[in-house]
Short mmCIF file of C-alpha atoms in Angstrom, two decimals:
data_model
loop_
_atom_site.label_atom_id
_atom_site.label_comp_id
_atom_site.label_asym_id
_atom_site.label_seq_id
_atom_site.Cartn_x
_atom_site.Cartn_y
_atom_site.Cartn_z
CA MET A 8 87.45 111.35 108.57
CA LYS A 9 90.13 112.99 106.44
CA LYS A 10 89.74 112.72 102.69
CA CYS A 11 92.75 112.16 100.45
CA THR A 12 93.51 112.79 96.83
CA VAL A 13 95.93 110.77 94.72
CA ILE A 14 98.28 112.49 92.29
CA ILE A 15 98.20 109.61 89.80
CA GLY A 16 95.76 110.55 87.05
CA THR A 17 92.49 108.63 87.21
CA LEU A 18 93.66 106.00 89.71
CA LEU A 19 91.49 105.65 92.80
CA MET A 20 92.66 104.01 95.98
CA GLY A 21 91.13 100.57 96.51
CA LEU A 22 90.69 98.08 99.32
CA ILE A 23 93.15 95.62 100.79
CA PHE A 24 91.92 92.20 101.80
CA LEU A 25 93.92 89.56 103.66
CA GLN A 26 94.51 86.06 104.84
CA ALA A 27 97.65 84.14 105.79
CA CYS A 28 99.23 80.76 105.11
CA GLY A 29 102.06 78.77 106.58
CA SER A 30 105.24 77.98 104.67
CA GLY A 31 107.37 75.68 106.80
CA ASP A 32 108.27 77.62 109.94
CA GLU A 33 107.48 80.91 108.23
CA THR A 34 104.03 82.43 107.96
CA VAL A 35 103.53 84.31 104.69
CA SER A 36 100.65 86.75 104.71
CA GLN A 37 98.47 86.71 101.59
CA MET A 38 97.26 90.19 100.67
CA VAL A 39 95.13 91.54 97.84
CA ASP A 40 95.57 95.13 96.64
CA SER A 41 92.62 96.06 94.46
CA SER A 42 92.05 99.46 92.86
CA ASP A 43 89.02 100.99 91.18
CA GLU A 44 90.07 102.86 88.06
CA GLN A 45 88.69 104.02 84.75
CA ARG A 46 90.10 102.16 81.75
CA VAL A 47 91.50 104.56 79.19
CA GLU A 48 90.30 103.56 75.73
CA ARG A 49 91.80 106.19 73.41
CA LEU A 50 94.88 108.37 73.22
CA GLU A 51 92.49 111.32 72.97
CA ASP A 52 91.29 110.51 76.51
CA VAL A 53 94.84 110.80 77.84
CA ILE A 54 95.23 114.13 76.04
CA ASN A 55 91.94 115.51 77.39
CA ASP A 56 92.76 114.44 80.98
CA SER A 57 96.09 116.28 80.93
CA GLU A 58 96.61 119.99 81.63
CA VAL A 59 100.18 119.94 80.34
CA ILE A 60 101.77 117.87 77.54
CA VAL A 61 105.48 118.25 76.86
CA LYS A 62 108.40 116.59 75.09
CA GLY A 63 111.90 116.55 76.55
CA HIS A 64 114.16 114.45 78.76
CA PHE A 65 114.59 113.72 82.45
CA GLY A 66 117.39 115.31 84.43
CA LYS A 67 118.64 114.72 87.95
CA TYR A 68 116.75 113.04 90.79
CA ILE A 69 115.60 115.60 93.36
CA ASP A 70 113.61 113.96 96.15
CA LYS A 71 110.75 111.64 97.04
CA ASP A 72 107.33 112.42 98.50
CA ASN A 73 103.92 110.91 99.16
CA MET A 74 101.68 111.11 96.08
CA VAL A 75 98.57 110.67 98.24
CA ARG A 76 97.57 114.05 99.65
CA ASN A 77 95.02 115.63 101.94
CA TYR A 78 91.85 116.22 99.89
CA ALA A 79 91.26 119.74 101.23
CA ASN A 80 94.91 120.80 101.10
CA PRO A 81 97.25 118.95 98.69
CA GLU A 82 100.25 120.55 100.38
CA ILE A 83 99.63 118.13 103.28
CA PRO A 84 100.46 114.42 102.70
CA SER A 85 98.03 111.70 103.74
CA GLU A 86 98.59 110.37 107.24
CA ASN A 87 97.19 106.91 106.49
CA THR A 88 98.18 106.04 102.91
CA TYR A 89 101.60 106.22 101.29
CA THR A 90 102.44 106.00 97.58
CA GLU A 91 106.05 106.95 97.03
CA GLY A 92 106.71 109.28 94.15
CA HIS A 93 110.17 110.15 92.86
CA ILE A 94 110.76 113.73 91.78
CA TYR A 95 113.01 114.47 88.80
CA GLU A 96 113.91 117.51 86.78
CA PHE A 97 112.43 117.47 83.29
CA HIS A 98 114.01 119.60 80.56
CA ILE A 99 111.48 120.65 77.94
CA GLU A 100 112.14 120.74 74.21
CA GLU A 101 108.57 121.28 73.03
CA VAL A 102 105.24 122.21 74.64
CA TYR A 103 102.08 120.78 73.08
CA LYS A 104 99.60 121.89 75.74
CA GLY A 105 99.70 124.28 78.68
CA GLU A 106 102.18 126.94 79.77
CA VAL A 107 105.28 125.82 81.66
CA ASP A 108 108.88 126.83 82.32
CA SER A 109 111.71 125.36 80.26
CA THR A 110 112.54 123.08 83.20
CA ILE A 111 109.90 121.59 85.47
CA ASN A 112 109.85 119.03 88.28
CA VAL A 113 107.91 115.83 87.68
CA MET A 114 106.79 113.34 90.33
CA ILE A 115 106.56 109.81 88.95
CA PRO A 116 104.88 106.89 90.74
CA TYR A 117 107.45 104.51 92.24
CA ALA A 118 105.78 102.20 94.78
CA SER A 119 102.78 101.87 97.11
CA GLU A 120 103.01 100.93 100.75
CA ILE A 121 100.88 97.90 101.66
CA LYS A 122 99.98 97.21 105.29
CA VAL A 123 100.39 93.52 106.14
CA TYR A 124 98.36 91.56 108.69
CA ASP A 125 98.72 88.01 110.02
CA GLU A 126 96.07 85.28 110.26
CA ASN A 127 94.72 86.92 113.43
CA ALA A 128 94.26 90.27 111.66
CA LYS A 129 97.20 91.65 113.65
CA TYR A 130 99.27 94.30 111.90
CA VAL A 131 102.82 93.01 111.34
CA GLY A 132 104.42 95.65 109.12
CA ASN A 133 104.57 97.15 105.63
CA VAL A 134 105.87 96.15 102.21
CA MET A 135 106.39 98.31 99.13
CA ASN A 136 104.85 97.29 95.78
CA GLU A 137 106.56 98.79 92.75
CA SER A 138 104.18 100.64 90.44
CA THR A 139 103.26 98.99 87.14
CA GLU A 140 103.99 102.40 85.56
CA TYR A 141 107.49 102.73 87.02
CA LYS A 142 110.65 102.83 84.96
CA LYS A 143 113.74 104.60 86.21
CA PRO A 144 114.14 107.66 83.97
CA ASP A 145 116.97 107.55 81.45
CA PRO A 146 118.36 111.02 80.68
CA GLU A 147 119.49 109.74 77.27
CA GLU A 148 115.88 109.03 76.23
CA SER A 149 113.30 111.47 74.93
CA ASN A 150 109.85 111.40 76.48
CA ILE A 151 106.40 112.85 75.89
CA LEU A 152 104.71 113.40 79.26
CA PHE A 153 101.00 113.92 79.96
CA LEU A 154 100.81 115.86 83.21
CA ASN A 155 98.70 117.76 85.72
CA GLN A 156 99.73 120.15 88.45
CA THR A 157 100.02 118.39 91.81
CA GLY A 158 99.08 121.32 94.04
CA ILE A 159 101.88 120.24 96.38
CA LYS A 160 104.23 123.05 95.40
CA GLU A 161 104.81 125.38 92.48
CA ASN A 162 106.29 123.88 89.31
CA LEU A 163 105.70 120.28 90.46
CA TYR A 164 103.69 118.09 88.09
CA GLY A 165 102.43 114.52 88.22
CA PRO A 166 100.73 112.06 85.85
CA GLY A 167 97.64 113.47 84.18
CA SER A 168 96.49 110.00 83.27
CA ILE A 169 97.52 106.36 83.40
CA PRO A 170 99.51 105.79 81.24
CA TYR A 171 101.31 109.13 81.11
CA ASN A 172 104.84 108.63 79.70
CA ILE A 173 105.72 107.89 76.06
CA VAL A 174 109.33 106.85 75.52
CA ILE A 175 110.83 107.77 72.13
CA ASP A 176 113.62 105.43 70.98
CA LYS A 177 116.50 106.56 68.77
CA ASP A 178 114.73 105.05 65.73
CA GLU A 179 111.65 107.15 66.69
CA SER A 180 109.61 104.10 67.67
CA ILE A 181 107.31 104.88 70.58
CA GLU A 182 105.62 103.12 73.49
CA PHE A 183 103.95 104.04 76.75
CA VAL A 184 105.80 103.09 79.93
CA SER A 185 103.65 100.46 81.63
CA LYS A 186 103.81 96.77 82.52
CA ARG A 187 100.11 96.27 81.74
CA ILE A 188 99.52 97.42 78.18
CA GLU A 189 98.19 94.98 75.61
CA GLY A 190 101.05 93.69 73.47
CA GLN A 191 103.73 94.55 76.04
CA LEU A 192 102.52 92.77 79.18
CA GLU A 193 105.19 91.67 81.62
CA ASP A 194 105.67 87.89 81.91
CA ASN A 195 104.30 87.83 85.46
CA VAL A 196 100.99 89.51 84.50
CA ILE A 197 98.12 87.01 84.62
CA VAL A 198 95.02 87.94 82.61
CA GLU A 199 91.74 86.47 83.87
CA GLY A 200 90.16 84.71 80.88
CA ASP A 201 88.98 87.02 78.11
CA SER A 202 88.33 89.91 80.48
CA GLU A 203 90.20 93.17 80.98
CA GLN A 204 91.04 92.14 84.55
CA ALA A 205 94.55 91.02 85.42
CA TYR A 206 96.88 90.66 88.39
CA ILE A 207 100.49 90.22 89.49
CA ILE A 208 101.69 88.25 92.51
CA LEU A 209 104.52 90.14 94.19
CA GLU A 210 106.54 88.11 96.69
CA HIS A 211 108.18 89.78 99.68
CA ARG A 212 110.53 87.67 101.83
CA GLU A 213 112.66 90.14 103.74
CA ASP A 214 111.46 91.90 106.91
CA VAL A 215 107.74 91.13 106.42
CA PRO A 216 107.00 87.87 104.53
CA ALA A 217 104.00 88.50 102.29
CA ASP A 218 102.56 87.72 98.89
CA VAL A 219 100.61 90.65 97.46
CA ARG A 220 98.16 90.04 94.65
CA GLU A 221 97.90 93.37 92.84
CA GLU A 222 94.76 93.58 90.71
CA PHE A 223 94.23 96.03 87.84
CA VAL A 224 92.75 96.43 84.37
CA VAL A 225 94.78 95.85 81.21
CA ILE A 226 95.25 99.03 79.19
CA PRO A 227 94.71 98.86 75.42
CA ASP A 228 97.64 99.71 73.16
CA LEU A 229 96.81 103.38 72.62
CA LEU A 230 99.70 103.81 70.18
CA LYS A 231 98.91 100.81 67.97
CA GLY A 232 99.52 101.73 64.32
CA LYS A 233 100.73 105.23 65.24
CA THR A 234 104.11 106.76 64.50
CA LEU A 235 105.78 109.58 66.39
CA SER A 236 104.67 111.94 63.59
CA ASP A 237 101.07 110.75 63.97
CA VAL A 238 101.11 111.41 67.71
CA GLU A 239 102.72 114.84 67.37
CA GLU A 240 100.23 115.83 64.68
CA LEU A 241 97.40 114.87 67.02
CA LEU A 242 98.98 116.81 69.90
CA LYS A 243 99.37 119.96 67.80
CA LYS A 244 95.70 120.13 66.82
#
């Protein structure tokens, strides 16, 4: 069996469970995408998990690639699992940790491919679930990125942790890019009681009708009470 590694910080690939239900003349497969991940509790954990921390802005889109790689050789993509990453130039204004060129390439998580099965456990196709950490880069925004080398090719970096991208607004207010952070949860995120567990139902109705329940843990607001100056002071220690 081939082992795979995922270039998305501490995220570990989980299991997909299934069933199906009828909706008029259309059968909509009901899938569950569950991942096993470590919940980050402090900003210091994100810092410690990252080999490179930089401030700058995104440049042009370069390409896409599979973020799930062969465990023994990250230059080889997984044959069985596909998480699409989008590669962008990133122009660096300041380096807080690590040694990098003035311009690097960064692979950001875009979407994961989910295999869909019908009520008879027959494979019927794939759907793509957009990552809860995805936001199309805006070259007009400044960002602080927490990164690790991917091992795919030279000068290509990926998330060192989840979350990994702080957006700096023009008024210098800051927030991590994520749809599942306390205080900035998306409207479609359903939290289970008082627990840290939550999920989103993503509906697909095009080529392969499916509802995918994506399960994850809610991330605490790691920047609560912190200003940009506070974060930069911590990064420069």
